[in-house]
Amino acid sequence: MVQSAKDLGEALKRGDDSIEIEGDLKEPVIKIKATGKGVWAVCIVGIGVTIAGVAVTVGSGGAGSAPAALISTPAMASTVAILGVPTAIVALSIALAGGGVGVLNHLMKDYDIKRISDEKIILQRKKNEKNKC
């Protein structure tokens, strides 16, 4: 069971077959999964550019930034407009924890929401998808 974006990013990176999500994380994940392909492409570019900026900053001796601080960068403007601030922060956090935007694409393409209740959702890997991110 995962309750944080960090845990979800790591589970996606490992390629877990089933990921149970509870708490405040479930609503942003549902919103991410409901995003259409064309709109998602815009979001992923903004997140990718932001992550690249973090890598350059950290690689040059600067400190890493928290996702909430990065949300106000110009690269994230379209992503925030599409997803809203809380969901954009979760998406960015998942990507940072999972090593990049590949884990978000993995979430979008390779997982279905199999069960939804008021308390939790379960992401189930599609049967034909066996690769880790």
PDB file of C-alpha atoms in Angstrom:
ATOM      1  CA  MET A   1       0.000   0.000   0.000  1.00  0.00           C
ATOM      2  CA  VAL A   2       1.275   3.470  -0.860  1.00  0.00           C
ATOM      3  CA  GLN A   3       0.202   6.714   0.763  1.00  0.00           C
ATOM      4  CA  SER A   4       2.721   9.151  -0.695  1.00  0.00           C
ATOM      5  CA  ALA A   5       3.793  10.271  -4.146  1.00  0.00           C
ATOM      6  CA  LYS A   6       7.332   9.135  -3.305  1.00  0.00           C
ATOM      7  CA  ASP A   7       6.133   5.595  -2.564  1.00  0.00           C
ATOM      8  CA  LEU A   8       4.042   5.542  -5.746  1.00  0.00           C
ATOM      9  CA  GLY A   9       6.966   6.731  -7.881  1.00  0.00           C
ATOM     10  CA  GLU A  10       9.129   3.961  -6.443  1.00  0.00           C
ATOM     11  CA  ALA A  11       6.391   1.312  -6.967  1.00  0.00           C
ATOM     12  CA  LEU A  12       5.963   2.387 -10.593  1.00  0.00           C
ATOM     13  CA  LYS A  13       9.713   2.326 -11.135  1.00  0.00           C
ATOM     14  CA  ARG A  14       9.843  -1.241  -9.780  1.00  0.00           C
ATOM     15  CA  GLY A  15       6.952  -2.197 -12.038  1.00  0.00           C
ATOM     16  CA  ASP A  16       4.707  -3.550  -9.276  1.00  0.00           C
ATOM     17  CA  ASP A  17       1.775  -5.546 -10.678  1.00  0.00           C
ATOM     18  CA  SER A  18      -0.724  -4.113  -8.205  1.00  0.00           C
ATOM     19  CA  ILE A  19      -0.488  -0.855  -6.283  1.00  0.00           C
ATOM     20  CA  GLU A  20      -2.984  -0.051  -3.549  1.00  0.00           C
ATOM     21  CA  ILE A  21      -3.371   3.669  -2.895  1.00  0.00           C
ATOM     22  CA  GLU A  22      -5.045   5.212   0.125  1.00  0.00           C
ATOM     23  CA  GLY A  23      -5.426   8.651   1.580  1.00  0.00           C
ATOM     24  CA  ASP A  24      -4.963  12.016  -0.074  1.00  0.00           C
ATOM     25  CA  LEU A  25      -3.010  10.496  -2.965  1.00  0.00           C
ATOM     26  CA  LYS A  26      -5.956   8.689  -4.564  1.00  0.00           C
ATOM     27  CA  GLU A  27      -7.787  11.755  -5.946  1.00  0.00           C
ATOM     28  CA  PRO A  28      -4.763  13.232  -7.754  1.00  0.00           C
ATOM     29  CA  VAL A  29      -3.950   9.808  -9.237  1.00  0.00           C
ATOM     30  CA  ILE A  30      -7.528   9.480 -10.525  1.00  0.00           C
ATOM     31  CA  LYS A  31      -7.252  12.960 -12.063  1.00  0.00           C
ATOM     32  CA  ILE A  32      -3.902  12.141 -13.681  1.00  0.00           C
ATOM     33  CA  LYS A  33      -5.307   8.901 -15.144  1.00  0.00           C
ATOM     34  CA  ALA A  34      -8.367  10.773 -16.475  1.00  0.00           C
ATOM     35  CA  THR A  35      -6.246  13.269 -18.416  1.00  0.00           C
ATOM     36  CA  GLY A  36      -6.533  12.864 -22.187  1.00  0.00           C
ATOM     37  CA  LYS A  37      -3.507  11.917 -24.286  1.00  0.00           C
ATOM     38  CA  GLY A  38      -3.061  15.262 -26.042  1.00  0.00           C
ATOM     39  CA  VAL A  39      -3.391  17.265 -22.867  1.00  0.00           C
ATOM     40  CA  TRP A  40      -1.151  14.793 -21.033  1.00  0.00           C
ATOM     41  CA  ALA A  41       1.597  15.450 -23.605  1.00  0.00           C
ATOM     42  CA  VAL A  42       1.575  19.129 -22.600  1.00  0.00           C
ATOM     43  CA  CYS A  43       1.764  18.182 -18.902  1.00  0.00           C
ATOM     44  CA  ILE A  44       4.636  15.759 -19.373  1.00  0.00           C
ATOM     45  CA  VAL A  45       6.720  18.347 -21.237  1.00  0.00           C
ATOM     46  CA  GLY A  46       6.341  20.845 -18.386  1.00  0.00           C
ATOM     47  CA  ILE A  47       7.227  18.229 -15.785  1.00  0.00           C
ATOM     48  CA  GLY A  48      10.195  17.015 -17.833  1.00  0.00           C
ATOM     49  CA  VAL A  49      11.618  20.509 -18.291  1.00  0.00           C
ATOM     50  CA  THR A  50      11.227  21.168 -14.569  1.00  0.00           C
ATOM     51  CA  ILE A  51      12.999  17.929 -13.643  1.00  0.00           C
ATOM     52  CA  ALA A  52      15.809  18.739 -16.082  1.00  0.00           C
ATOM     53  CA  GLY A  53      16.177  22.114 -14.376  1.00  0.00           C
ATOM     54  CA  VAL A  54      16.449  20.396 -10.992  1.00  0.00           C
ATOM     55  CA  ALA A  55      19.128  18.061 -12.360  1.00  0.00           C
ATOM     56  CA  VAL A  56      21.149  20.993 -13.689  1.00  0.00           C
ATOM     57  CA  THR A  57      20.821  22.897 -10.406  1.00  0.00           C
ATOM     58  CA  VAL A  58      21.827  19.930  -8.257  1.00  0.00           C
ATOM     59  CA  GLY A  59      24.579  18.902 -10.690  1.00  0.00           C
ATOM     60  CA  SER A  60      26.098  22.367 -10.531  1.00  0.00           C
ATOM     61  CA  GLY A  61      26.267  22.344  -6.744  1.00  0.00           C
ATOM     62  CA  GLY A  62      22.906  23.954  -5.998  1.00  0.00           C
ATOM     63  CA  ALA A  63      20.402  22.475  -3.617  1.00  0.00           C
ATOM     64  CA  GLY A  64      17.478  20.398  -4.811  1.00  0.00           C
ATOM     65  CA  SER A  65      14.044  21.941  -4.508  1.00  0.00           C
ATOM     66  CA  ALA A  66      10.830  20.605  -3.047  1.00  0.00           C
ATOM     67  CA  PRO A  67       8.074  19.919  -5.611  1.00  0.00           C
ATOM     68  CA  ALA A  68       5.838  22.581  -4.034  1.00  0.00           C
ATOM     69  CA  ALA A  69       8.560  25.194  -4.673  1.00  0.00           C
ATOM     70  CA  LEU A  70       9.039  24.031  -8.268  1.00  0.00           C
ATOM     71  CA  ILE A  71       5.353  24.311  -9.124  1.00  0.00           C
ATOM     72  CA  SER A  72       5.636  28.058  -9.721  1.00  0.00           C
ATOM     73  CA  THR A  73       8.316  27.733 -12.404  1.00  0.00           C
ATOM     74  CA  PRO A  74       7.346  28.868 -15.919  1.00  0.00           C
ATOM     75  CA  ALA A  75       7.819  25.328 -17.242  1.00  0.00           C
ATOM     76  CA  MET A  76       5.030  24.089 -14.957  1.00  0.00           C
ATOM     77  CA  ALA A  77       2.501  26.798 -15.889  1.00  0.00           C
ATOM     78  CA  SER A  78       0.563  24.699 -18.414  1.00  0.00           C
ATOM     79  CA  THR A  79       0.677  21.616 -16.204  1.00  0.00           C
ATOM     80  CA  VAL A  80      -0.725  23.585 -13.268  1.00  0.00           C
ATOM     81  CA  ALA A  81      -3.426  25.108 -15.484  1.00  0.00           C
ATOM     82  CA  ILE A  82      -4.484  21.655 -16.689  1.00  0.00           C
ATOM     83  CA  LEU A  83      -4.176  19.560 -13.536  1.00  0.00           C
ATOM     84  CA  GLY A  84      -4.486  22.151 -10.784  1.00  0.00           C
ATOM     85  CA  VAL A  85      -1.825  22.842  -8.170  1.00  0.00           C
ATOM     86  CA  PRO A  86      -2.342  19.819  -5.856  1.00  0.00           C
ATOM     87  CA  THR A  87      -2.374  17.277  -8.699  1.00  0.00           C
ATOM     88  CA  ALA A  88       0.564  18.937 -10.464  1.00  0.00           C
ATOM     89  CA  ILE A  89       2.583  18.722  -7.227  1.00  0.00           C
ATOM     90  CA  VAL A  90       1.718  15.012  -6.935  1.00  0.00           C
ATOM     91  CA  ALA A  91       2.655  14.342 -10.574  1.00  0.00           C
ATOM     92  CA  LEU A  92       5.980  16.161 -10.168  1.00  0.00           C
ATOM     93  CA  SER A  93       6.662  14.305  -6.901  1.00  0.00           C
ATOM     94  CA  ILE A  94       5.942  10.920  -8.509  1.00  0.00           C
ATOM     95  CA  ALA A  95       8.326  11.739 -11.361  1.00  0.00           C
ATOM     96  CA  LEU A  96      11.074  12.939  -9.029  1.00  0.00           C
ATOM     97  CA  ALA A  97      10.756   9.825  -6.835  1.00  0.00           C
ATOM     98  CA  GLY A  98      10.611   7.476  -9.803  1.00  0.00           C
ATOM     99  CA  GLY A  99      13.598   8.901 -11.632  1.00  0.00           C
ATOM    100  CA  GLY A 100      11.857  10.938 -14.324  1.00  0.00           C
ATOM    101  CA  VAL A 101       8.760  11.352 -16.444  1.00  0.00           C
ATOM    102  CA  GLY A 102       8.975   7.748 -17.634  1.00  0.00           C
ATOM    103  CA  VAL A 103       7.188   6.574 -14.487  1.00  0.00           C
ATOM    104  CA  LEU A 104       4.296   8.928 -15.215  1.00  0.00           C
ATOM    105  CA  ASN A 105       4.013   7.622 -18.760  1.00  0.00           C
ATOM    106  CA  HIS A 106       4.151   4.108 -17.303  1.00  0.00           C
ATOM    107  CA  LEU A 107       1.252   5.018 -14.982  1.00  0.00           C
ATOM    108  CA  MET A 108      -0.780   6.420 -17.871  1.00  0.00           C
ATOM    109  CA  LYS A 109      -0.111   3.638 -20.376  1.00  0.00           C
ATOM    110  CA  ASP A 110       0.441   0.442 -18.416  1.00  0.00           C
ATOM    111  CA  TYR A 111      -1.953   0.633 -15.443  1.00  0.00           C
ATOM    112  CA  ASP A 112      -5.728   0.554 -15.059  1.00  0.00           C
ATOM    113  CA  ILE A 113      -7.722   1.583 -12.021  1.00  0.00           C
ATOM    114  CA  LYS A 114      -9.379  -1.718 -11.156  1.00  0.00           C
ATOM    115  CA  ARG A 115     -11.247  -0.900  -7.997  1.00  0.00           C
ATOM    116  CA  ILE A 116     -12.360   2.370  -6.515  1.00  0.00           C
ATOM    117  CA  SER A 117     -13.932   2.817  -3.103  1.00  0.00           C
ATOM    118  CA  ASP A 118     -14.283   5.842  -0.863  1.00  0.00           C
ATOM    119  CA  GLU A 119     -11.083   4.846   0.919  1.00  0.00           C
ATOM    120  CA  LYS A 120      -8.774   3.491  -1.757  1.00  0.00           C
ATOM    121  CA  ILE A 121      -7.982   2.692  -5.356  1.00  0.00           C
ATOM    122  CA  ILE A 122      -5.961  -0.127  -6.824  1.00  0.00           C
ATOM    123  CA  LEU A 123      -3.792   0.322  -9.873  1.00  0.00           C
ATOM    124  CA  GLN A 124      -3.463  -2.938 -11.758  1.00  0.00           C
ATOM    125  CA  ARG A 125      -0.808  -3.456 -14.397  1.00  0.00           C
ATOM    126  CA  LYS A 126      -2.275  -4.396 -17.759  1.00  0.00           C
ATOM    127  CA  LYS A 127      -1.623  -8.060 -18.501  1.00  0.00           C
ATOM    128  CA  ASN A 128       0.560  -7.478 -21.558  1.00  0.00           C
ATOM    129  CA  GLU A 129       2.876  -4.986 -19.820  1.00  0.00           C
ATOM    130  CA  LYS A 130       5.819  -6.599 -18.001  1.00  0.00           C
ATOM    131  CA  ASN A 131       8.606  -4.026 -18.270  1.00  0.00           C
ATOM    132  CA  LYS A 132       9.789  -1.899 -15.416  1.00  0.00           C
ATOM    133  CA  CYS A 133      10.310   1.807 -15.984  1.00  0.00           C
TER     134      CYS A 133
END
